[in-house]
XYZ file of C-alpha atoms in Angstrom:
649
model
C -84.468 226.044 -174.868
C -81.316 223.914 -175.972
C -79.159 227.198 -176.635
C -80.529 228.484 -173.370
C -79.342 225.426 -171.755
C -76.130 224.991 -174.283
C -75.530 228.998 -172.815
C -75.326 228.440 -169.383
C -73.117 225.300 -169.563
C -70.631 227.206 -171.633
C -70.967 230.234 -169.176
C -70.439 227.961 -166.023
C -67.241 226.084 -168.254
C -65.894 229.831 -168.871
C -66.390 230.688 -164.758
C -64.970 227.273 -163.492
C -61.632 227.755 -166.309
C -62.041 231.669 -165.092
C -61.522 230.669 -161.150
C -59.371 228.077 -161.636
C -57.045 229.543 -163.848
C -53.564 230.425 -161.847
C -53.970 234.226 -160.996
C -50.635 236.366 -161.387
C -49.771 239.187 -158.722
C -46.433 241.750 -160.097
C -44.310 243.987 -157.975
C -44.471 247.573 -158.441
C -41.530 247.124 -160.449
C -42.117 243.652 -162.475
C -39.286 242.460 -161.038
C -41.302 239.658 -159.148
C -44.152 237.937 -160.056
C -46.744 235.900 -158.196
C -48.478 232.823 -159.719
C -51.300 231.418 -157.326
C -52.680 228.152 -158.510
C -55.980 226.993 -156.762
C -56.525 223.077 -157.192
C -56.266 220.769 -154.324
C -54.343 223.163 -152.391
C -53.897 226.728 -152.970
C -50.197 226.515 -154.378
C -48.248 229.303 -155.559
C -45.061 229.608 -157.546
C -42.169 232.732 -157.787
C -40.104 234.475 -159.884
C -37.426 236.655 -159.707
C -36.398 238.995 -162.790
C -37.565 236.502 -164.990
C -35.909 233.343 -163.279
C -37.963 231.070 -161.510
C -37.539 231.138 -157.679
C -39.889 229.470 -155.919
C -42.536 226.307 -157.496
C -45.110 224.206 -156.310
C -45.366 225.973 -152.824
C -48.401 226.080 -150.910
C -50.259 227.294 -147.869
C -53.021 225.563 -145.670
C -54.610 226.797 -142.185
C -55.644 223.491 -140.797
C -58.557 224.160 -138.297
C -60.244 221.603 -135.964
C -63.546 222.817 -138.000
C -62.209 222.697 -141.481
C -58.771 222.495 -143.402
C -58.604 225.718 -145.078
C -56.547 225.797 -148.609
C -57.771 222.239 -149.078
C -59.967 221.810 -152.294
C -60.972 226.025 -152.165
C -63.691 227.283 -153.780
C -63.030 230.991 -154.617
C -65.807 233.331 -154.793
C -64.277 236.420 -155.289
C -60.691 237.526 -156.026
C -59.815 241.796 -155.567
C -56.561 243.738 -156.925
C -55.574 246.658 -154.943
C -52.455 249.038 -155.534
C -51.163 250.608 -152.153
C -48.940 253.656 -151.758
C -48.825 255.042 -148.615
C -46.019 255.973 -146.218
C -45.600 256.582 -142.489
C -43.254 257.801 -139.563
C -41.948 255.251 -137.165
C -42.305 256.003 -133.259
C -38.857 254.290 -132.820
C -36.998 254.997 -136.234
C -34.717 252.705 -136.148
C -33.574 252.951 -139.941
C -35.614 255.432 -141.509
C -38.238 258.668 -139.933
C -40.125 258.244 -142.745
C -41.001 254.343 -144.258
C -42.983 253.846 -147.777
C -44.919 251.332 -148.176
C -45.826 250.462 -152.203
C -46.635 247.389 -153.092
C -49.452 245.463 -155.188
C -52.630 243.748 -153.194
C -54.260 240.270 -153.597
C -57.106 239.235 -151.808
C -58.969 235.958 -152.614
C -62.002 235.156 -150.853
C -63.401 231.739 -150.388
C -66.515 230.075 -149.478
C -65.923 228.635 -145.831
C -65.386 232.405 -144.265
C -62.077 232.528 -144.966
C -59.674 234.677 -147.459
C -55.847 234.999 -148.034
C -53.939 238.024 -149.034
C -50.493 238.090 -151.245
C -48.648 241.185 -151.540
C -46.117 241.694 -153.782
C -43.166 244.232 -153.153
C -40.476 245.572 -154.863
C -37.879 243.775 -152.351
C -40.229 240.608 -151.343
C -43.626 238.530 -151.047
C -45.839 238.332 -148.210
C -49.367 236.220 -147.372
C -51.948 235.770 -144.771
C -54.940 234.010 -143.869
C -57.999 236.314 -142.499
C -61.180 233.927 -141.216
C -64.564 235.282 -140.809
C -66.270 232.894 -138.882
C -68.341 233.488 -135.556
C -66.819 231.086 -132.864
C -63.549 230.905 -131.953
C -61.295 228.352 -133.611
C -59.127 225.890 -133.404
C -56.150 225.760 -135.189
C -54.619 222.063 -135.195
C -51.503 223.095 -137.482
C -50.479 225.363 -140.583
C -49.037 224.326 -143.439
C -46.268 226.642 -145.068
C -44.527 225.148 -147.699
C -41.750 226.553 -148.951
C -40.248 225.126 -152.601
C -37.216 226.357 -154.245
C -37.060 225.651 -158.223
C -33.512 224.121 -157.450
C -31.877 223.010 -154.754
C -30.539 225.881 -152.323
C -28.057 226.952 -149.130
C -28.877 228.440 -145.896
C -27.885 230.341 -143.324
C -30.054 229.195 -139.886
C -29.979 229.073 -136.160
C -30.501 225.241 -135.634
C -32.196 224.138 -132.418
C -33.382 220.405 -131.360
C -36.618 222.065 -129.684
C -39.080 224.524 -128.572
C -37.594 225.569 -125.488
C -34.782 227.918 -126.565
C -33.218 231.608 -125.791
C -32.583 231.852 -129.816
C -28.676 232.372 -128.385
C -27.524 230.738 -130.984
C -25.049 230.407 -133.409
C -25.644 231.109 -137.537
C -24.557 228.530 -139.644
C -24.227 228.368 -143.456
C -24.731 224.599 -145.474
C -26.774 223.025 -148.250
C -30.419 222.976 -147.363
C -29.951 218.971 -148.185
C -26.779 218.696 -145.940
C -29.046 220.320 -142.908
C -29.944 218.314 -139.912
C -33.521 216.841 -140.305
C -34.076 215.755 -136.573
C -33.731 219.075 -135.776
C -34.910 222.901 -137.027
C -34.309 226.515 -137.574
C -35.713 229.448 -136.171
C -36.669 232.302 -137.870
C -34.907 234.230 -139.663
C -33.467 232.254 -141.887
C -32.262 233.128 -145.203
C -31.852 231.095 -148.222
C -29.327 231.479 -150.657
C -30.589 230.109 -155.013
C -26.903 230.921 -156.273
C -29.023 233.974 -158.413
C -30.639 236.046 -155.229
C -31.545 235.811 -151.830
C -34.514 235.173 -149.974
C -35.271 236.216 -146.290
C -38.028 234.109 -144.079
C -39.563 235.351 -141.543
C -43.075 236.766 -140.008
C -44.698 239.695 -138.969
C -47.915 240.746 -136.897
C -47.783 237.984 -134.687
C -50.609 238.043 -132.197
C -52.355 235.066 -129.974
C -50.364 232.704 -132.492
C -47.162 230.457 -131.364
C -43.785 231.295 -133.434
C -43.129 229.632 -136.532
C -39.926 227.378 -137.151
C -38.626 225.534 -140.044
C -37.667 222.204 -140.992
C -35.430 220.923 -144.214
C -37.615 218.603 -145.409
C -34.896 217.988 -148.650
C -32.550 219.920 -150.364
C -34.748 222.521 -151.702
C -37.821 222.058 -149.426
C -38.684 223.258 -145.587
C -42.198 223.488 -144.077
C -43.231 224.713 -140.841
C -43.510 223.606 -137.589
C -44.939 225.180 -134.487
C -45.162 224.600 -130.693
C -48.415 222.967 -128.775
C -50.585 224.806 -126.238
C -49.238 224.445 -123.002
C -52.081 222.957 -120.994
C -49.797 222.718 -117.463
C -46.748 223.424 -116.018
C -44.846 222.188 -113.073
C -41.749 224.661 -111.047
C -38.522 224.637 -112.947
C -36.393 226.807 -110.676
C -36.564 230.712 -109.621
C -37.155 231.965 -113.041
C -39.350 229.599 -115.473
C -41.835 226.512 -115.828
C -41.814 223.150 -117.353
C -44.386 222.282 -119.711
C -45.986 219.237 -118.149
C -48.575 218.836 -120.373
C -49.837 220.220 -124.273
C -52.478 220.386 -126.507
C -52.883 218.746 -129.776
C -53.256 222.235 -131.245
C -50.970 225.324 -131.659
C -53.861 227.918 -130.728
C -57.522 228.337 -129.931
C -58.150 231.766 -131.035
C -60.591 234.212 -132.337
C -62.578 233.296 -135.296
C -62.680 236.969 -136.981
C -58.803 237.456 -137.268
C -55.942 238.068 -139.470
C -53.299 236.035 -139.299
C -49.574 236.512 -139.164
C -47.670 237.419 -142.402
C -45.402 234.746 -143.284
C -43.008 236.971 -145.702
C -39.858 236.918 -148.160
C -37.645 239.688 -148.959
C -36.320 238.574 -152.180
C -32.774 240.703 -153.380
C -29.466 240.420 -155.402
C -28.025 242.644 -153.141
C -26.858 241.661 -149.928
C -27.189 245.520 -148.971
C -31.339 245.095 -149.351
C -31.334 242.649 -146.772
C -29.913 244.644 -144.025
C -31.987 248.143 -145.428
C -35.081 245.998 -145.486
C -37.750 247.050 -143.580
C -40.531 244.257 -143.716
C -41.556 244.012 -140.622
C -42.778 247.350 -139.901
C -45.068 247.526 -143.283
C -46.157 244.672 -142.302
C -47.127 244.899 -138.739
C -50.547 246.628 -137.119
C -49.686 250.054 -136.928
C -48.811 252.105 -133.594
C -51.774 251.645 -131.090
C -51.045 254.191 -128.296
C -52.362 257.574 -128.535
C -49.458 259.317 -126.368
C -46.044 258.418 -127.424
C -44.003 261.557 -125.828
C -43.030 259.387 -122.862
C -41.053 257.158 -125.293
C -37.169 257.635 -125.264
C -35.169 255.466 -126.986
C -31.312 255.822 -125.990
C -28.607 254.508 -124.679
C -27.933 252.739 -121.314
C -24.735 251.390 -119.093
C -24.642 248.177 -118.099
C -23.305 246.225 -114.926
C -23.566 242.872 -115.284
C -21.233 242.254 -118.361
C -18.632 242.495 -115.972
C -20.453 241.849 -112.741
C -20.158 245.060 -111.389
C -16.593 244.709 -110.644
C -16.107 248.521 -111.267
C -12.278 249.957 -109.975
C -10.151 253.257 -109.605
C -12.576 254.130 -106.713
C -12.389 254.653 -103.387
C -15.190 252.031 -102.641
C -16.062 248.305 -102.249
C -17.531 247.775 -105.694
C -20.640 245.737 -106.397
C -24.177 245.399 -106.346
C -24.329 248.197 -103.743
C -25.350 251.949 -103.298
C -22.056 253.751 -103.959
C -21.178 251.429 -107.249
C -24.958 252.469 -108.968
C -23.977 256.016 -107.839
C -20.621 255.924 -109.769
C -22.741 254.481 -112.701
C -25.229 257.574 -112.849
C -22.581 260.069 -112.351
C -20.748 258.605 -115.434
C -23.991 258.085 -117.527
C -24.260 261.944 -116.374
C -20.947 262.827 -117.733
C -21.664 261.648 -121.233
C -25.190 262.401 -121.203
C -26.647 258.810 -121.189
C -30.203 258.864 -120.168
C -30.619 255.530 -118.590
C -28.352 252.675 -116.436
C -29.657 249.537 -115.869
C -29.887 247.632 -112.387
C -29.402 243.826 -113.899
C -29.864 240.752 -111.905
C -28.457 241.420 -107.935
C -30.544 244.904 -107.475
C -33.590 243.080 -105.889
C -33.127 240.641 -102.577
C -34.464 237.625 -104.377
C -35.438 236.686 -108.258
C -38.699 235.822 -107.164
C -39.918 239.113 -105.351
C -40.173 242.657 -107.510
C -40.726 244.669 -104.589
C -38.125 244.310 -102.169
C -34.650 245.842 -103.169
C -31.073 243.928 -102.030
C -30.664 245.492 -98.695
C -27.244 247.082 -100.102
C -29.284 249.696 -101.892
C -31.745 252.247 -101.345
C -33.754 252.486 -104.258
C -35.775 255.843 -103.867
C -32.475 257.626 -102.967
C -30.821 255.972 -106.093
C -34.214 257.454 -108.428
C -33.917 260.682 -107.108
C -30.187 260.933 -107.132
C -30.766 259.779 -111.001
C -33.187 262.207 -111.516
C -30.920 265.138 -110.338
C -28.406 264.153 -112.894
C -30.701 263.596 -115.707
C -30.555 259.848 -115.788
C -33.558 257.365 -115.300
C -33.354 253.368 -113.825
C -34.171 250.567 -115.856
C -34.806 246.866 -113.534
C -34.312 243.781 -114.359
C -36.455 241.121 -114.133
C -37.538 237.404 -114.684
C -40.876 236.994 -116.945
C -41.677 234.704 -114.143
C -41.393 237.470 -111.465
C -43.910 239.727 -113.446
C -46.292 236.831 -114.288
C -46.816 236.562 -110.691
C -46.673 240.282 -109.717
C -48.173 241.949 -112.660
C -49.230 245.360 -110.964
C -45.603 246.078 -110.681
C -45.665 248.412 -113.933
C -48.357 250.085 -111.599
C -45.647 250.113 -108.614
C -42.612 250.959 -110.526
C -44.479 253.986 -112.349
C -45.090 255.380 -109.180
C -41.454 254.675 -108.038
C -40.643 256.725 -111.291
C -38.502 253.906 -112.863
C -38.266 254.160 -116.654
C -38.090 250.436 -117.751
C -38.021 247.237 -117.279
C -35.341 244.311 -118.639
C -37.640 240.550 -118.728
C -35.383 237.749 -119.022
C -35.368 233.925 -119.121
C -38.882 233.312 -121.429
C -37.392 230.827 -123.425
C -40.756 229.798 -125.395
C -42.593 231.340 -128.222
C -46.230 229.329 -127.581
C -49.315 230.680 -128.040
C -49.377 231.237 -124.051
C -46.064 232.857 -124.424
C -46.390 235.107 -127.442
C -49.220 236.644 -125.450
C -47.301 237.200 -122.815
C -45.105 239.245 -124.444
C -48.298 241.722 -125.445
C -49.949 241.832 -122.465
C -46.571 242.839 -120.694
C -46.499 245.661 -124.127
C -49.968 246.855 -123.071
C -49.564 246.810 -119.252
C -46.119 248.734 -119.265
C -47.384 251.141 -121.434
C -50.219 252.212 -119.820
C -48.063 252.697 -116.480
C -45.327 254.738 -119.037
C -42.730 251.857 -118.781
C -40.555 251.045 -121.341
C -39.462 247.185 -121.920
C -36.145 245.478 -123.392
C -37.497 241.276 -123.673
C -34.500 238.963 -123.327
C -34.208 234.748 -123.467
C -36.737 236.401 -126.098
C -37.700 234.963 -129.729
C -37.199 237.590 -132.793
C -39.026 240.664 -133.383
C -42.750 240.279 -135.324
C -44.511 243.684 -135.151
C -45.163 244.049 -131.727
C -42.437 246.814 -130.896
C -44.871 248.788 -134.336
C -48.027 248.849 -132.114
C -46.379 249.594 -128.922
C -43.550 251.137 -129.297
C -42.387 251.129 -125.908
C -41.129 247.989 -127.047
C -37.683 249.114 -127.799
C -35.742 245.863 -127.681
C -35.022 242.448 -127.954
C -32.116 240.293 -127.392
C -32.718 236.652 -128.650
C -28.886 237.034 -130.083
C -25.461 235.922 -129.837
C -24.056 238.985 -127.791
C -21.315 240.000 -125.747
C -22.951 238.222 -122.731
C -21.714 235.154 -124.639
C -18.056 236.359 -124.491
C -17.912 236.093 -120.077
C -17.463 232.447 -120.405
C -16.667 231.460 -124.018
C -15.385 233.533 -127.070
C -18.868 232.672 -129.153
C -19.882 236.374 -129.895
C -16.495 236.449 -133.004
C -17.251 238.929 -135.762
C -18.142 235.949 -138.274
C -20.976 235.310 -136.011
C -21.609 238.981 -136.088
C -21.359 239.848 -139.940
C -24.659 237.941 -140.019
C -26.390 239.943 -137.552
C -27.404 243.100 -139.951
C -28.525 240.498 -142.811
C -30.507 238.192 -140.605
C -31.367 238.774 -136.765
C -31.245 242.823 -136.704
C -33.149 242.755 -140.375
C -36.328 242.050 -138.648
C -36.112 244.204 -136.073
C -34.379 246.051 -132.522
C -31.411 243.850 -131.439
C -29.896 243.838 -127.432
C -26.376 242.995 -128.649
C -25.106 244.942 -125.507
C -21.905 246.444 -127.591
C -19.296 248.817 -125.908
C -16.038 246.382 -125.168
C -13.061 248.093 -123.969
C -10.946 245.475 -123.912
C -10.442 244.117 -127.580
C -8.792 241.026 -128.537
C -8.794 238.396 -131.677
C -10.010 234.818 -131.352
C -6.479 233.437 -130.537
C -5.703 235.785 -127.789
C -9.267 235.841 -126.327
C -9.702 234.388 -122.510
C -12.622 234.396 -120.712
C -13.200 236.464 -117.644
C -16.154 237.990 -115.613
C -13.342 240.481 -114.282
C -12.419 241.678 -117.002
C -14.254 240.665 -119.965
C -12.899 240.725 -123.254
C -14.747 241.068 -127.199
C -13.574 239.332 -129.954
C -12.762 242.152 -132.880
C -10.868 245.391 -133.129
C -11.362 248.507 -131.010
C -12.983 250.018 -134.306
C -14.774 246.810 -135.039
C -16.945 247.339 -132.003
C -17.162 251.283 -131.924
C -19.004 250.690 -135.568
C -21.734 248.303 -133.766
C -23.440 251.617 -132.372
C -23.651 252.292 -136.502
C -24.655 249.087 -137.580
C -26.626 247.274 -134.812
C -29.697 248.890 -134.369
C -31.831 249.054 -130.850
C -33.894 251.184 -128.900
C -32.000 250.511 -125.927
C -28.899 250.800 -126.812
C -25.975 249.345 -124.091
C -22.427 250.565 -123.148
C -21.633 247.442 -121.673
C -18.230 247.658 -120.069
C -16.624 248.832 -116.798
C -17.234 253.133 -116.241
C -13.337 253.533 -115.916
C -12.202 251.638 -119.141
C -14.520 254.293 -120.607
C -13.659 257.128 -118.793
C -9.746 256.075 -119.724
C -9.929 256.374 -123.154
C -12.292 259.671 -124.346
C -11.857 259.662 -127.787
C -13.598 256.409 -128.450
C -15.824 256.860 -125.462
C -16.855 260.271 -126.624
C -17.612 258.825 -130.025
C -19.977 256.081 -128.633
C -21.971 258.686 -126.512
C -22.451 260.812 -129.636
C -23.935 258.309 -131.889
C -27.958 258.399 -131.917
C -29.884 255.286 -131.445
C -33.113 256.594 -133.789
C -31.887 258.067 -137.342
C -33.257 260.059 -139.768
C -31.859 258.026 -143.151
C -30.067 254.901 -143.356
C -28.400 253.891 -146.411
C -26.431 250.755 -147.147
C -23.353 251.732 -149.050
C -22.005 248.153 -149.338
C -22.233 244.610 -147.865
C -21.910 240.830 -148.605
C -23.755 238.440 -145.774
C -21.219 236.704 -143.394
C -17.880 239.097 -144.619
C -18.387 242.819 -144.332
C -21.091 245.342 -144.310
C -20.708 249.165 -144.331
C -23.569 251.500 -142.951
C -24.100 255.044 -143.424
C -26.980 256.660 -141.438
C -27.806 260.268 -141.039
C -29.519 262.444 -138.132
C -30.382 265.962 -138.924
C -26.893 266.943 -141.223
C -24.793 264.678 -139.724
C -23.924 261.461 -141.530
C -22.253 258.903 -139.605
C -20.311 255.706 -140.999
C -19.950 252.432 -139.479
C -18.306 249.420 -141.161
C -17.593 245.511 -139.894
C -15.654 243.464 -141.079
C -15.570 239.367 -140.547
C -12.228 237.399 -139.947
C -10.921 238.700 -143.380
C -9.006 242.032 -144.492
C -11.365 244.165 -146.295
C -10.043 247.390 -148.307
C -12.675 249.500 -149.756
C -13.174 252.707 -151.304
C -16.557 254.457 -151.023
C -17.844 257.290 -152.770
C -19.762 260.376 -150.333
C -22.017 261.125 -153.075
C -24.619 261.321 -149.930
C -23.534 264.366 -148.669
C -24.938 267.880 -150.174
C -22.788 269.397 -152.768
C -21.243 273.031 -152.310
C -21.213 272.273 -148.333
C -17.945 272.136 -146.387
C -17.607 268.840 -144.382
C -15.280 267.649 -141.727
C -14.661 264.289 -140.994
C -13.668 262.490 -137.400
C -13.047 258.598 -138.015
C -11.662 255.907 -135.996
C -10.075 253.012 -138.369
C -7.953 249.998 -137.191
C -4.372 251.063 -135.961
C -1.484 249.919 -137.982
C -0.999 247.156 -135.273
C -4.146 246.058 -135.114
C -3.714 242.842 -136.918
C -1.919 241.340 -133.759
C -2.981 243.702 -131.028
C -6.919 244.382 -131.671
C -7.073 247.522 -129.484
C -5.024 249.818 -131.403
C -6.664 252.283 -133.439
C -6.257 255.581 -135.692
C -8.175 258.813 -135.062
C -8.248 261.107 -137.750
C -9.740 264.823 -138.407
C -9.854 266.443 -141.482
C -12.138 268.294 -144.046
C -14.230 266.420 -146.832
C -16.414 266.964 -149.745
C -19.269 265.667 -151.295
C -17.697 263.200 -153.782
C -14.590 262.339 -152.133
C -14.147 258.917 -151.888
C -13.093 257.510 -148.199
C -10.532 254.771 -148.078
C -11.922 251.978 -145.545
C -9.440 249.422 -144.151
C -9.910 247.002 -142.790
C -7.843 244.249 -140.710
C -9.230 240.783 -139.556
C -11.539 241.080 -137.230
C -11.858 244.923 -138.135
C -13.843 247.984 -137.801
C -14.178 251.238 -138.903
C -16.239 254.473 -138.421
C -16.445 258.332 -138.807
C -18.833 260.988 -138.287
C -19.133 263.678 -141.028
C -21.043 267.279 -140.261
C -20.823 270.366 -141.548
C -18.529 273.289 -140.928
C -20.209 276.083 -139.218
């Protein structure tokens, strides 16, 4: 009876060392490792070919029921190895995306589990509960711990309310503001790698933001429930009153991803593609409707078109002269901005200096479709208008001015998803927080802005290609990205002026011709006046031939904050876009991406000789290639380059 006895002690001892015991999770590759410790907290640690990367982090869902993570008792732990791919609706990067990585789910009494997966480029966890009511969620904790202390690059804001417009800066985590915090993206820098944060399948959950806690801590903070709001103008609500909780929510559920992609090349960061693997996959059954492309623009210079023989404006004959040019070039869509309808506040009734059937139908006679502007609070209040402007036949819809990323808010954005889809409407979300998986399961979702654009550069030079030679590392690495590109008029920092005449970008002529390579969106703006366009073909008839969805995008080389240079192919053309920061960049890049034995030719655009002082001049060049070659890129300040190779028929 005493070994009986003596037999099941040592059994339970071996189970409770056997549970407790940290539990390691490896990449396909071995190149990162996992280490989940379960004590008081279920803590996990990283490394990074061998070097330690993160320690002591930890995770904790802290329900008004229960604080899950805190003192877990596992009851079952599962290894899984995935390898699957899949074809984005909207490919963006790639038309076909693998998805490989390693699987670890731990289940624990309470009806809860978490899930770690470990990539080849990154980490990412979840909560799932199981539990019958809904919940409460009071707060999460996600603790983030570097072995040593590290820098950032961050979009610091001083509170909730915010249209993520905002500039990137680059500091010691320990040097960063405390009072205030970052959204996400934000990417840390250990000296050895980098590490992206961000989040993916976000659903009935508030956004996530991050506070420095120290010089190689942050943890996360997250905005209240909104409980009631009080009028704040023709185009938003004040939060008058919030919860002590970030959500009440289902109690079966997943919960977002909260994820790191983890390189040593800065050229993995902008190829990454997280967020779709990530995300719930596409959820509508017809997709056909769905045309990404690209789309002129009236309000980034107010409209103020010229070399006509009209008034110009917000009228009948100025939208006219935009559809005739987006017919010239074969661009499928213009968009009506703010001063189409009579009043902000009304979605039905046009300004009475347009008639908007005649404009549809004189759009659909020339092969281009109307996209409308309007304020989230416009639709809140009107929501059968995707029901109204389906019938109207209008193709999309521009919603501007949320400013909030709430539980209430976030679910605003997927109800507008589901509603415009079912009426065949496609949606472009400004004042809008980051992309997190909802443009995956409805991909009518085809863009967000939530950026430093060009719509900064009407009344102040902010949108400079510093700011921008983040953009491909940080904000466009988790998804579409409404920079509104296409400046005609080209200028460097010290000879910019602000006008909503004529508007002016910061960067060379070929610096912004290589956004269309680089940025990526499913809308995809010309922004500028028709008849700077129309003045200068070659550049204008390189814009309008570059795709917005590709085939195969490969990073050739790229360094956050200084210079990045994209290569992307559709069908068996490859074209080549490269940005460069306030610097001169010289390169030399080898075309070992194109098929051997084929005859090439090459058109590029590169910075004129002048372009150092005048930013507008550039170099067009033809002439045959081969697989192999290498291609000189130069670069000025502020510079540019790109070129479109194809075969020779």
């Amino acid at each position: 009876m005493k070994k009986h006895i003596s037999l099941i002690i040592l059994l339970l001892f071996f189970t409770v060392k056997l549970f407790s015991a940290p539990i390691e999770l490896f990449s396909p590759d071995k190149r990162i490792k996992v280490l989940v410790n379960i004590k008081d907290k279920i803590g996990y640690a990283v490394t990074f070919n061998g070097d330690s990367f993160l320690a002591d982090s930890y995770l904790q869902l802290n329900l008004a029921q229960a604080k899950l993570g805190e003192h877990a008792k596992l009851i079952k732990k599962t290894f899984s190895t995935i390898n699957t791919s899949s074809n984005p609706i909207v490919p963006l990067k790639n038309s076909r995306v693998l998805n490989q990585y390693n699987l670890l789910r731990l289940d624990f009494k309470g009806d809860f589990s978490v899930e770690f997966r470990a990539y080849n480029d990154g980490i990412a966890y979840r909560f799932i509960t199981n539990k019958n009511d809904s919940i409460t969620v009071n707060s999460e904790d996600v603790h983030l711990n570097f072995k040593d202390p590290v820098k950032a690059a961050y979009l610091e804001t001083g509170g909730f309310k915010t249209s993520y417009e905002i500039l990137y800066r680059r500091n010691e985590l320990g040097k960063v503001n405390k009072e205030k915090m970052s959204v996400l993206p934000i990417l840390f820098n250990t000296g050895k790698c980098k590490a992206l944060f961000s989040e993916a399948d976000l659903y009935d959950y508030p956004c996530l933001f991050v506070k420095a806690t120290d010089d190689k801590t942050v943890d996360a903070i997250f905005p209240k429930v909104p409980l009631a709001f009080g009028e704040d103008g023709d185009r938003s609500l004040k939060i008058l009153k919030e919860a002590g909780y970030i959500a009440k929510t289902a109690g079966k559920r997943s919960f977002p991803w909260r994820f790191l992609v983890i390189t040593d090349k800065d050229a993995q960061l902008a190829a990454n593609q997280m967020v779709y693997k990530l995300s719930t996959p596409n959820q509508l059954q017809d997709t056909k409707w769905i045309k990404p492309g690209q789309v002129t623009w009236e309000w980034w210079h107010n409209a103020y078109v010229y070399g006509v023989d009209f008034k110009s404006g917000y009228n009948q004959d100025t939208y006219k002269y935009y559809i005739d040019f987006a017919s010239k070039f074969g661009i499928p869509y213009i968009i009506m901005d703010e001063g189409w309808a009579k009043t902000t506040l009304n979605p039905f009734e046009p300004n009475p200096t347009i008639n908007l059937q005649e404009l549809i139908t004189y759009g659909k006679q020339k092969n281009v479709k109307i996209v409308l502007w309007f304020t989230w609070l416009a639709v809140e209040n009107n929501f059968n208008i995707f029901e109204t402007l389906e019938k109207w036949g209008i193709a999309g819809v521009k919603i501007d001015f949320m400013d909030r990323s709430d539980q209430w808010m976030v679910n605003y954005y997927t109800r507008v998803a589901k509603e415009a889809a079912k009426h065949h409407i496609l949606v472009d979300f400004h004042g809008a927080f980051k992309p997190a998986g909802l443009e995956v399961a409805y991909p009518n979702v085809l863009s967000y802005e939530g950026v430093i654009g060009m719509e900064q550069n009407i009344g102040g030079g902010l949108a400079t290609p510093n700011n921008n030679l983040f953009l491909p590392f940080l904000r466009n690495a988790v998804g579409p990205m409404d920079y509104t590109p296409g400046a005609m008029r080209s200028a460097h920092k010290e000879d910019y002026k602000p006008s909503w005449v004529n508007t002016m970008s910061i960067g060379t002529r070929a610096h912004q011709l290589a956004m269309y390579i680089v940025f990526e969106s499913g809308f995809q703006m010309l922004a500028d006046n028709p008849f700077n366009y129309l003045r200068e073909p070659e550049t204008t008839s390189f814009i309008t031939s570059v795709p917005v969805t590709w085939d195969e995008t490969k990073i050739l080389d790229a360094s956050v904050g200084e210079y990045i240079i994209t290569a992307k192919r559709k069908s068996d053309k490859w074209f080549i876009g490269a940005m460069g920061n306030d610097q001169k960049h010289d390169f030399k890049v080898e075309t070992g991406f194109l098929k051997p034995n084929t005859n090439y030719q090459i058109t590029l655009i590169k910075d004129g000789i002048n372009a150092d002082f005048q930013a507008m001049d550039f170099k067009r060049i033809v002439k045959p290639i081969k697989a192999g070659e290498t291609l000189d890129i130069n670069m000025e300040k502020d510079g540019g380059f790109v070129a479109v190779i194809e075969p020779v028929k």
